[in-house]
Coordinates of C-alpha atoms in Angstrom, one line a residue:
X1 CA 45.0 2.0 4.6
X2 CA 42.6 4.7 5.7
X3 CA 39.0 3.7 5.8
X4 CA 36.9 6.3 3.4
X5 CA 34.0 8.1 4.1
X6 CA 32.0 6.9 2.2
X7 CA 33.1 2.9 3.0
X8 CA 31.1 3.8 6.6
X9 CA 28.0 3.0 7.2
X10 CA 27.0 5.8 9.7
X11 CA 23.5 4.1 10.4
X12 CA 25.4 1.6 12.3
X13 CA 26.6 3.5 14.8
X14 CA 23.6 5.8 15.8
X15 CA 22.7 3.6 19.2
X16 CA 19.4 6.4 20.0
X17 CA 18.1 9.1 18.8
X18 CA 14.8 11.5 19.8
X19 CA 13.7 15.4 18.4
X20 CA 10.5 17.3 19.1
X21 CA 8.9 18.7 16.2
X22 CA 6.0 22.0 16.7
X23 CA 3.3 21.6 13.9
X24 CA 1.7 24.3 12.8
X25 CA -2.7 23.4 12.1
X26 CA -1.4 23.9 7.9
X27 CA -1.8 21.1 5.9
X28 CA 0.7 22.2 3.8
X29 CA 2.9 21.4 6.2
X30 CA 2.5 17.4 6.7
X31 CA 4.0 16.2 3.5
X32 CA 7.2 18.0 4.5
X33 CA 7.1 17.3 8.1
X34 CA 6.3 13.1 7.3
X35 CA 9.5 13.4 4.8
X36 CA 11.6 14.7 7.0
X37 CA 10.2 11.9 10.0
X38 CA 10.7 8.9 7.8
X39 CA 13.9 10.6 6.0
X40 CA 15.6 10.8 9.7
X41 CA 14.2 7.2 10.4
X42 CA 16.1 5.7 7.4
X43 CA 19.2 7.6 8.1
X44 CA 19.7 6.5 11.5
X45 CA 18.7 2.8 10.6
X46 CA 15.3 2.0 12.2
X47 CA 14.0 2.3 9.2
X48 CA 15.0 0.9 5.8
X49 CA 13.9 2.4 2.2
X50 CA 12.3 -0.1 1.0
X51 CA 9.6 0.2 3.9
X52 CA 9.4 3.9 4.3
X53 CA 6.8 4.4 1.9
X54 CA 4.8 2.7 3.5
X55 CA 5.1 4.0 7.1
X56 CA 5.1 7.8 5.6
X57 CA 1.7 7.0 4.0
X58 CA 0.7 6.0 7.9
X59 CA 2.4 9.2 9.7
X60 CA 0.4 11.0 6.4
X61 CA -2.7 9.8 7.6
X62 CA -2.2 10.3 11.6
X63 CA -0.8 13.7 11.1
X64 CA -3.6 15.0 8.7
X65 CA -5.9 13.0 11.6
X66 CA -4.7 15.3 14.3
X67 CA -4.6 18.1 12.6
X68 CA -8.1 18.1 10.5
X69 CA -10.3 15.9 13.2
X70 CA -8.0 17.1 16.6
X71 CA -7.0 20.9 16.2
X72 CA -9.5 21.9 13.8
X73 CA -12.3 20.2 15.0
X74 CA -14.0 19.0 11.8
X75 CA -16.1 15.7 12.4
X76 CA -15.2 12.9 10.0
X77 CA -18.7 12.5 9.1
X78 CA -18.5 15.6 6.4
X79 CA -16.5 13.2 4.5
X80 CA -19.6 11.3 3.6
X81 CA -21.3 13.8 2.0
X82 CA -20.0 13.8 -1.5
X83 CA -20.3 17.7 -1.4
X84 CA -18.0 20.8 -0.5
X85 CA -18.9 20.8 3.1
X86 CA -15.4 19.2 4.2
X87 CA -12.8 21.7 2.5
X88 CA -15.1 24.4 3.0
X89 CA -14.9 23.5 6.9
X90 CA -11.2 22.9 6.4
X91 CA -11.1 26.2 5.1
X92 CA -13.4 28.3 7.5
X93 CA -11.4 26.6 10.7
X94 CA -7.9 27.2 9.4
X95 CA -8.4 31.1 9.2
X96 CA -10.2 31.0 12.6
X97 CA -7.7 31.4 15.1
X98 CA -9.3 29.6 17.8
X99 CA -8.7 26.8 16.0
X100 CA -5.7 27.5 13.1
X101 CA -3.8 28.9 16.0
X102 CA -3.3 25.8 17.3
X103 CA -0.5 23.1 16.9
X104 CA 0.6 19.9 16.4
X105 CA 3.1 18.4 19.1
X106 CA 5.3 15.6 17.4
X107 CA 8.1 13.4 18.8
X108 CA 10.2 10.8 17.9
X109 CA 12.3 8.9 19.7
X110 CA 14.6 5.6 18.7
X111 CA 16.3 3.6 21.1
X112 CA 17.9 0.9 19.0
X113 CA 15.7 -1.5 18.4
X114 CA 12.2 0.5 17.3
X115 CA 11.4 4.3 16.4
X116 CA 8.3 6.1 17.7
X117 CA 6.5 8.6 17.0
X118 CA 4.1 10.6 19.1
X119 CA 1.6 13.2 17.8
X120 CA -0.5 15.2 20.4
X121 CA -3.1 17.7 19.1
X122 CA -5.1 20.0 21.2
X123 CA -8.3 19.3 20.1
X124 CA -11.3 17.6 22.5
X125 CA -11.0 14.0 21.4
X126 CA -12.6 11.2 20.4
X127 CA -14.1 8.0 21.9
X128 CA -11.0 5.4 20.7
X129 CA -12.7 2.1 21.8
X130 CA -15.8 2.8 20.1
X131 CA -13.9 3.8 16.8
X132 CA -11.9 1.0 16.9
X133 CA -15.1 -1.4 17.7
X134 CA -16.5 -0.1 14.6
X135 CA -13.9 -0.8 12.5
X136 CA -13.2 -4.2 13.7
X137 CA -17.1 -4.4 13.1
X138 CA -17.3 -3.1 9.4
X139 CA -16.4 -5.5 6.5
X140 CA -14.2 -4.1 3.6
X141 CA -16.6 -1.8 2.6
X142 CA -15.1 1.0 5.5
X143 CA -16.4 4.2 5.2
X144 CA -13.9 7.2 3.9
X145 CA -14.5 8.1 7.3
X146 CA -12.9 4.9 8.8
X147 CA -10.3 4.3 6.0
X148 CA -7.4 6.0 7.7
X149 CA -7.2 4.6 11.0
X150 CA -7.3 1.4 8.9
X151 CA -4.0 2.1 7.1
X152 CA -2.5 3.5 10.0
X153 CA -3.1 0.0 11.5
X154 CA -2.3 -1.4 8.1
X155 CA 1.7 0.2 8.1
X156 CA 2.8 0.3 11.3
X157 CA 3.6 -2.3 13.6
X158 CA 2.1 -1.3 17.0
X159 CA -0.6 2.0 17.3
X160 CA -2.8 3.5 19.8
X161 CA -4.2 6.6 20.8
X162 CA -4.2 8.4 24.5
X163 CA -5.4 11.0 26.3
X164 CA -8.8 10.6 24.9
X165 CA -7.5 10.4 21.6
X166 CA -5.7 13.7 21.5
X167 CA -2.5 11.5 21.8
X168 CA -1.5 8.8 19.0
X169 CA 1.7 6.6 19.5
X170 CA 3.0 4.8 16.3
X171 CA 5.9 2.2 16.2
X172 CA 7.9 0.5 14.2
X173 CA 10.3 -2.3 15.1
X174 CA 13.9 -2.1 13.0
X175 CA 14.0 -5.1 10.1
X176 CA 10.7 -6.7 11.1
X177 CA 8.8 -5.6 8.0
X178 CA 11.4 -6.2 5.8
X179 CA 10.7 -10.3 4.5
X180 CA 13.4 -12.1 2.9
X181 CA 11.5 -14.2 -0.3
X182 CA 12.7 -17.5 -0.2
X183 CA 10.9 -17.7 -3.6
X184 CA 10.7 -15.9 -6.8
X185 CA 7.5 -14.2 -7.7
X186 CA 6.1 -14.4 -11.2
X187 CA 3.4 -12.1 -13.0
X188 CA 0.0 -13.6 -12.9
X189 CA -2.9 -11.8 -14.3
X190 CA -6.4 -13.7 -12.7
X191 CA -9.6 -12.7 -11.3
X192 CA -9.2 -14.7 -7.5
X193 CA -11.8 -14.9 -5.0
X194 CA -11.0 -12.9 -1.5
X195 CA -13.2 -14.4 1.5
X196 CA -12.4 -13.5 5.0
X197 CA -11.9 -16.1 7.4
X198 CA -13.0 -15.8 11.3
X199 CA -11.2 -16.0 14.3
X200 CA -12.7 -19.4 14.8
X201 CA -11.2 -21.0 11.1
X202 CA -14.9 -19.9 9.4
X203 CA -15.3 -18.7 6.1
X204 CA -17.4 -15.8 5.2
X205 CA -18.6 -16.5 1.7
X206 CA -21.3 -13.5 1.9
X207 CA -18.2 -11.2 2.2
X208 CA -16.3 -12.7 -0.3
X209 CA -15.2 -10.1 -3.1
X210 CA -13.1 -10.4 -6.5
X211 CA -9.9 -8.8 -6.8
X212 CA -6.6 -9.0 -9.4
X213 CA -3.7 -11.1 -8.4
X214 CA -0.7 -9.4 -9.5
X215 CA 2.2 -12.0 -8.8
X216 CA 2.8 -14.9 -7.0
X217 CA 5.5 -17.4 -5.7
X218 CA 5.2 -20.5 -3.5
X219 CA 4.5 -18.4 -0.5
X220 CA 2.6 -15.8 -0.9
X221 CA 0.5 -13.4 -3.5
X222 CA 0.2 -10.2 -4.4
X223 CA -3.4 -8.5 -5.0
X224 CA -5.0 -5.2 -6.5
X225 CA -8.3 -4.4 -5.6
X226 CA -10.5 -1.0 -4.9
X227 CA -11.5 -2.2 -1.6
X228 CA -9.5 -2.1 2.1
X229 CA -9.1 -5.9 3.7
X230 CA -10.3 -5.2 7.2
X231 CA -9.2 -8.9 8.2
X232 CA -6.3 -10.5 8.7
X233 CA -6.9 -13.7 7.5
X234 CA -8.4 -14.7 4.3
X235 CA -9.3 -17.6 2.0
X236 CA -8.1 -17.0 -1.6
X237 CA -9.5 -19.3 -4.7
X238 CA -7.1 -19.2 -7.6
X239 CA -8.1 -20.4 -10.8
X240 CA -5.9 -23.5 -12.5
X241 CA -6.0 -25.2 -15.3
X242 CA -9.1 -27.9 -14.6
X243 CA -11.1 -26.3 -11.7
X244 CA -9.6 -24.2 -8.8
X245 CA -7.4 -24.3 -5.4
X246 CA -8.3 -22.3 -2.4
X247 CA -5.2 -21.2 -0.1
X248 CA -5.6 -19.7 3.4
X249 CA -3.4 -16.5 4.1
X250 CA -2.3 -14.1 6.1
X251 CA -2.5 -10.6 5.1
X252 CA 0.8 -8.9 5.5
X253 CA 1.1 -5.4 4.2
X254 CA -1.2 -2.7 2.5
X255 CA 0.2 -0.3 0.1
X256 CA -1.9 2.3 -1.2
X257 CA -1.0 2.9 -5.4
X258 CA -3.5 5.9 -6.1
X259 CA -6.6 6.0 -7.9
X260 CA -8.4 4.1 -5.1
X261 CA -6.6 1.0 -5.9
X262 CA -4.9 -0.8 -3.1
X263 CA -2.0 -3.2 -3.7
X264 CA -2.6 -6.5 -0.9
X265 CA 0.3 -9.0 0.1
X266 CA -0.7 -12.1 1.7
X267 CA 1.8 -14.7 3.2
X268 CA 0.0 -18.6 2.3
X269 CA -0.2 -20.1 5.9
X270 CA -0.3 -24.0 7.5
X271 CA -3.4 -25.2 6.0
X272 CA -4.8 -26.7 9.7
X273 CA -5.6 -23.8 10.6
X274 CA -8.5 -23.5 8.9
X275 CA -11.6 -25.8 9.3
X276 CA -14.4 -27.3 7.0
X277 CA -14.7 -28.8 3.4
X278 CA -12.1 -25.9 2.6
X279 CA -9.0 -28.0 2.3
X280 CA -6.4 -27.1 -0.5
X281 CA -2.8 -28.8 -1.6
X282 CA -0.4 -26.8 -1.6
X283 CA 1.3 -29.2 -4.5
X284 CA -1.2 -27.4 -6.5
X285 CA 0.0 -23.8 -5.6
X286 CA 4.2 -25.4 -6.4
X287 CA 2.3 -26.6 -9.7
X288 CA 1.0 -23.0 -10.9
X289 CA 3.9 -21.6 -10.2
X290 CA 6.2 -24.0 -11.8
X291 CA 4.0 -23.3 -14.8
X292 CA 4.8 -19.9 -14.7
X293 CA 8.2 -20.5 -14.2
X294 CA 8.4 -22.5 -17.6
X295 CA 6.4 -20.1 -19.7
X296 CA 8.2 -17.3 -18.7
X297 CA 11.8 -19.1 -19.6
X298 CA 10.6 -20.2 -22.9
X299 CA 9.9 -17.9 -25.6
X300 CA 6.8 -17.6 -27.5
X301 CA 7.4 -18.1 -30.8
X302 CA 5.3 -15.4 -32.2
X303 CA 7.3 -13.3 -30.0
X304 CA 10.7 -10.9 -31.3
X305 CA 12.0 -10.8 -28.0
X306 CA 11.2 -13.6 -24.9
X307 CA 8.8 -11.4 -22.3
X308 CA 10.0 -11.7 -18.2
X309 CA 8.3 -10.9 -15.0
X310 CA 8.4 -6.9 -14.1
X311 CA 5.9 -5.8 -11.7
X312 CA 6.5 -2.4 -11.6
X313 CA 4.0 0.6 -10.8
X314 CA 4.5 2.9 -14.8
X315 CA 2.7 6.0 -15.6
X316 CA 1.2 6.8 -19.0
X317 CA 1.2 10.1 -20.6
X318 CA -1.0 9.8 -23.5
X319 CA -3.1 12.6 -25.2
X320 CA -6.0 12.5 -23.2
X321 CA -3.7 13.0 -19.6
X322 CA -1.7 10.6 -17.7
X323 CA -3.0 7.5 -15.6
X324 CA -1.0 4.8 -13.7
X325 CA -0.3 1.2 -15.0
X326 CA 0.8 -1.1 -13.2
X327 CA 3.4 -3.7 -14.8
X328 CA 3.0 -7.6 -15.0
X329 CA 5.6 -8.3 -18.0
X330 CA 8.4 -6.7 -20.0
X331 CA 10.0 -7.3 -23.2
X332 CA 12.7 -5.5 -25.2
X333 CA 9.6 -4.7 -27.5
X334 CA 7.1 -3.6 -25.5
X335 CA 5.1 -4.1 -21.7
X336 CA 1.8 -5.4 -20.3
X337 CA 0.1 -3.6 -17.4
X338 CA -3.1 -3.3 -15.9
X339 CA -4.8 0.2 -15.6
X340 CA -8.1 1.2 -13.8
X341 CA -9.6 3.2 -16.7
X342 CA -9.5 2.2 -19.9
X343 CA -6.5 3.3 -22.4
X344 CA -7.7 4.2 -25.7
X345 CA -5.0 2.9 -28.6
X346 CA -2.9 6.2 -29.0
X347 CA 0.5 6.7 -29.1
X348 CA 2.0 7.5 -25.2
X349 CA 5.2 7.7 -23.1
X350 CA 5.4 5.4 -20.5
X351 CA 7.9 5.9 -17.3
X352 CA 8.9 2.8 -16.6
X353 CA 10.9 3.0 -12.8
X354 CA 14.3 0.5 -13.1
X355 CA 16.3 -0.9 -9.3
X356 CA 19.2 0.5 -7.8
X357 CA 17.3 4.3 -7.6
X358 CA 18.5 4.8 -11.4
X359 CA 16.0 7.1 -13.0
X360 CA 12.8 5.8 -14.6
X361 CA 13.3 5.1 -18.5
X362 CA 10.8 7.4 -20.4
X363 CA 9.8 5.3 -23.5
X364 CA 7.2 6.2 -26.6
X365 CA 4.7 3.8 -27.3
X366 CA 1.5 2.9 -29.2
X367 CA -1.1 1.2 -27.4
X368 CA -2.1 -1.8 -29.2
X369 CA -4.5 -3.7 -26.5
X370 CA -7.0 -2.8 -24.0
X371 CA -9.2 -5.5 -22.7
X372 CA -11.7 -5.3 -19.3
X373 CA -10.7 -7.6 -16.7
X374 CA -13.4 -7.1 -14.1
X375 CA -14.7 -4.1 -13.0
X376 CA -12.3 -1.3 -12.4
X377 CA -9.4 -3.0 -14.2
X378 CA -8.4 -3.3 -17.7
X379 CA -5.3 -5.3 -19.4
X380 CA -3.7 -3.2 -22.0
X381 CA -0.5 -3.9 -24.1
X382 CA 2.0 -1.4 -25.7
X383 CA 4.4 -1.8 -28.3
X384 CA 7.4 0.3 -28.4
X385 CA 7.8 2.8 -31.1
X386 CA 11.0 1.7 -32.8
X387 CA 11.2 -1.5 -31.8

């Protein structure tokens, strides 16, 4: 019988690959130019779809980098001034042509096993170990100055810059990103305690901040916060039922969801690692989330219809404009999400995104809950109209 077209899986047999891309010094170019890098990654397999998001948001920042800060010269610092001095200076340098003229030099190359991307600009520099000392210096509070290099870091798996910093080389091995869950993860709405933990097992309480855990399973957690996580290794205190456990963890991804909120995934790790009083059961994680597991498979009896874990990122469109939500549990009557702002109790469609890339249901729904978590989130609740 002859084999289809569409039964071949063409990334398969794409051994190597490299292109040169010419960037123009337009910002209206980089969205299109990271699409097409990251559309050309997942089509010849180094990269899969799942993970592209967050490498485009990386190439976003590194492109913008070299064009803004490289070819156009504008110093970082402008940023900081909560005025109009940085897009007038965008402005003023893109319609100079000693500077707008200039462009962008971009290649890719896959051989295999890893895809890389290089992006040269033309501009005079800057000093990369003293940038990169300052980061590594700064706690989560990085400046918006700092903030991309930090994603960059973040999303990729290997970066550095050359040439004086005119030159910035970003990789990304094929699969590694991609972790299978041994575990399910299940919605969990708590305020935990983030504290950073030193390369010699210490815990920095002053730096300690709050943030939202969004779900969890035996192995790791998800967290949304307002803040970047500068280190890679951090102690995390979870409420329970009679007191508190404190995990160690690694961080393992950043994923930026819009309106300064920044979703956190941390791996639990081997508890010797880390030293002092600090010295948590895991037993007690397996016991939260066995918990969960047995609320979530039996229904409340209030409830119509039983709720179940959907941790989704939802936009609402209500009367006063739209805002994003993002999901923690689902129910053939209606969904409970955490927003940034607070949702006043009007009627609003939701978008709520389902799996398989099927397109996102747009429901109508009154908003019957919202209730401050801690500062910058809010837990809201909305019943669907019909239901």
């Amino acid at each position: 019988m002859e084999q289809t077209l569409e039964a071949i899986n063409l990334a398969d047999a794409v051994v190597g690959e490299q292109y040169r891309l010419r960037v123009p010094s337009r910002l209206d170019w980089v969205e299109a130019v990271v699409d097409h890098l990251t559309g050309r990654a997942v089509q010849c397999g180094a990269l899969t779809q799942k993970r592209a998001g967050r490498v485009l948001l990386a190439l976003h920042e590194a492109l913008t980098n070299a064009i803004v800060h490289g070819n156009l010269e504008i110093s970082s610092e402008l940023k900081e001034r909560g005025d109009d001095s940085f897009a007038r200076a965008v402005a003023e340098r893109s319609a100079d042509p000693r500077y707008g003229e200039r462009h962008v030099d971009v290649r890719s190359v896959y051989d295999g096993q890893a895809v890389r991307w290089v992006l040269s600009d033309q501009g005079k520099g800057f000093d990369v170990p003293k940038a990169l000392r300052r980061l590594d210096e700064e706690d989560g509070n990085t400046r918006p100055s700092g903030r991309g290099m930090v994603m960059i870091r973040a999303f990729v798996d290997d970066v550095s810059w050359e040439d004086g910093g005119r030159r910035a080389i970003l990789s990304v091995r094929k699969g590694d990103a991609e972790e299978k869950r041994a575990h399910a993860r299940h919605a969990l709405q708590k305020t935990v305690r983030v504290a950073p933990i030193g390369a010699d097992g210490s815990v920095d309480w002053g730096s300690a901040h709050d943030s939202l855990a969004r779900n969890i399973s035996q192995e790791g957690i998800a967290l949304l916060q307002s803040r970047l996580q500068t280190s890679g290794r951090v102690l995390i205190t979870i409420p329970v039922e009679g007191g508190s456990v404190s995990v160690p963890a690694e961080v393992r991804h950043w994923h930026s969801l819009g309106d300064n909120v920044v979703e956190v995934g941390c791996r639990f790790e081997a508890l010797a690692r880390l030293t002092g009083p600090e010295a948590p059961a895991t037993d007690e994680i397996a016991s939260l989330v066995d918990r969960l597991e047995q609320r979530q498979a039996i229904p409340h009896e209030r409830r119509v219809a039983p709720r179940i874990a959907y941790t989704a990122r939802i936009t609402v469109e209500g009367p006063r404009g739209s805002a994003l939500g993002f999901a923690r549990d689902l129910s053939r009557s209606g969904v409970a999400f955490v927003t940034t702002e607070p949702v006043t109790l009007d009627v609003v469609r939701l978008s709520l995104p389902q799996e398989n890339d099927r397109p996102p249901l747009q429901l109508p729904a009154r908003i019957v809950r919202c209730v401050r978590i801690m500062d910058g989130f809010h837990d809201v609740a909305a019943q669907f109209l019909g239901a």
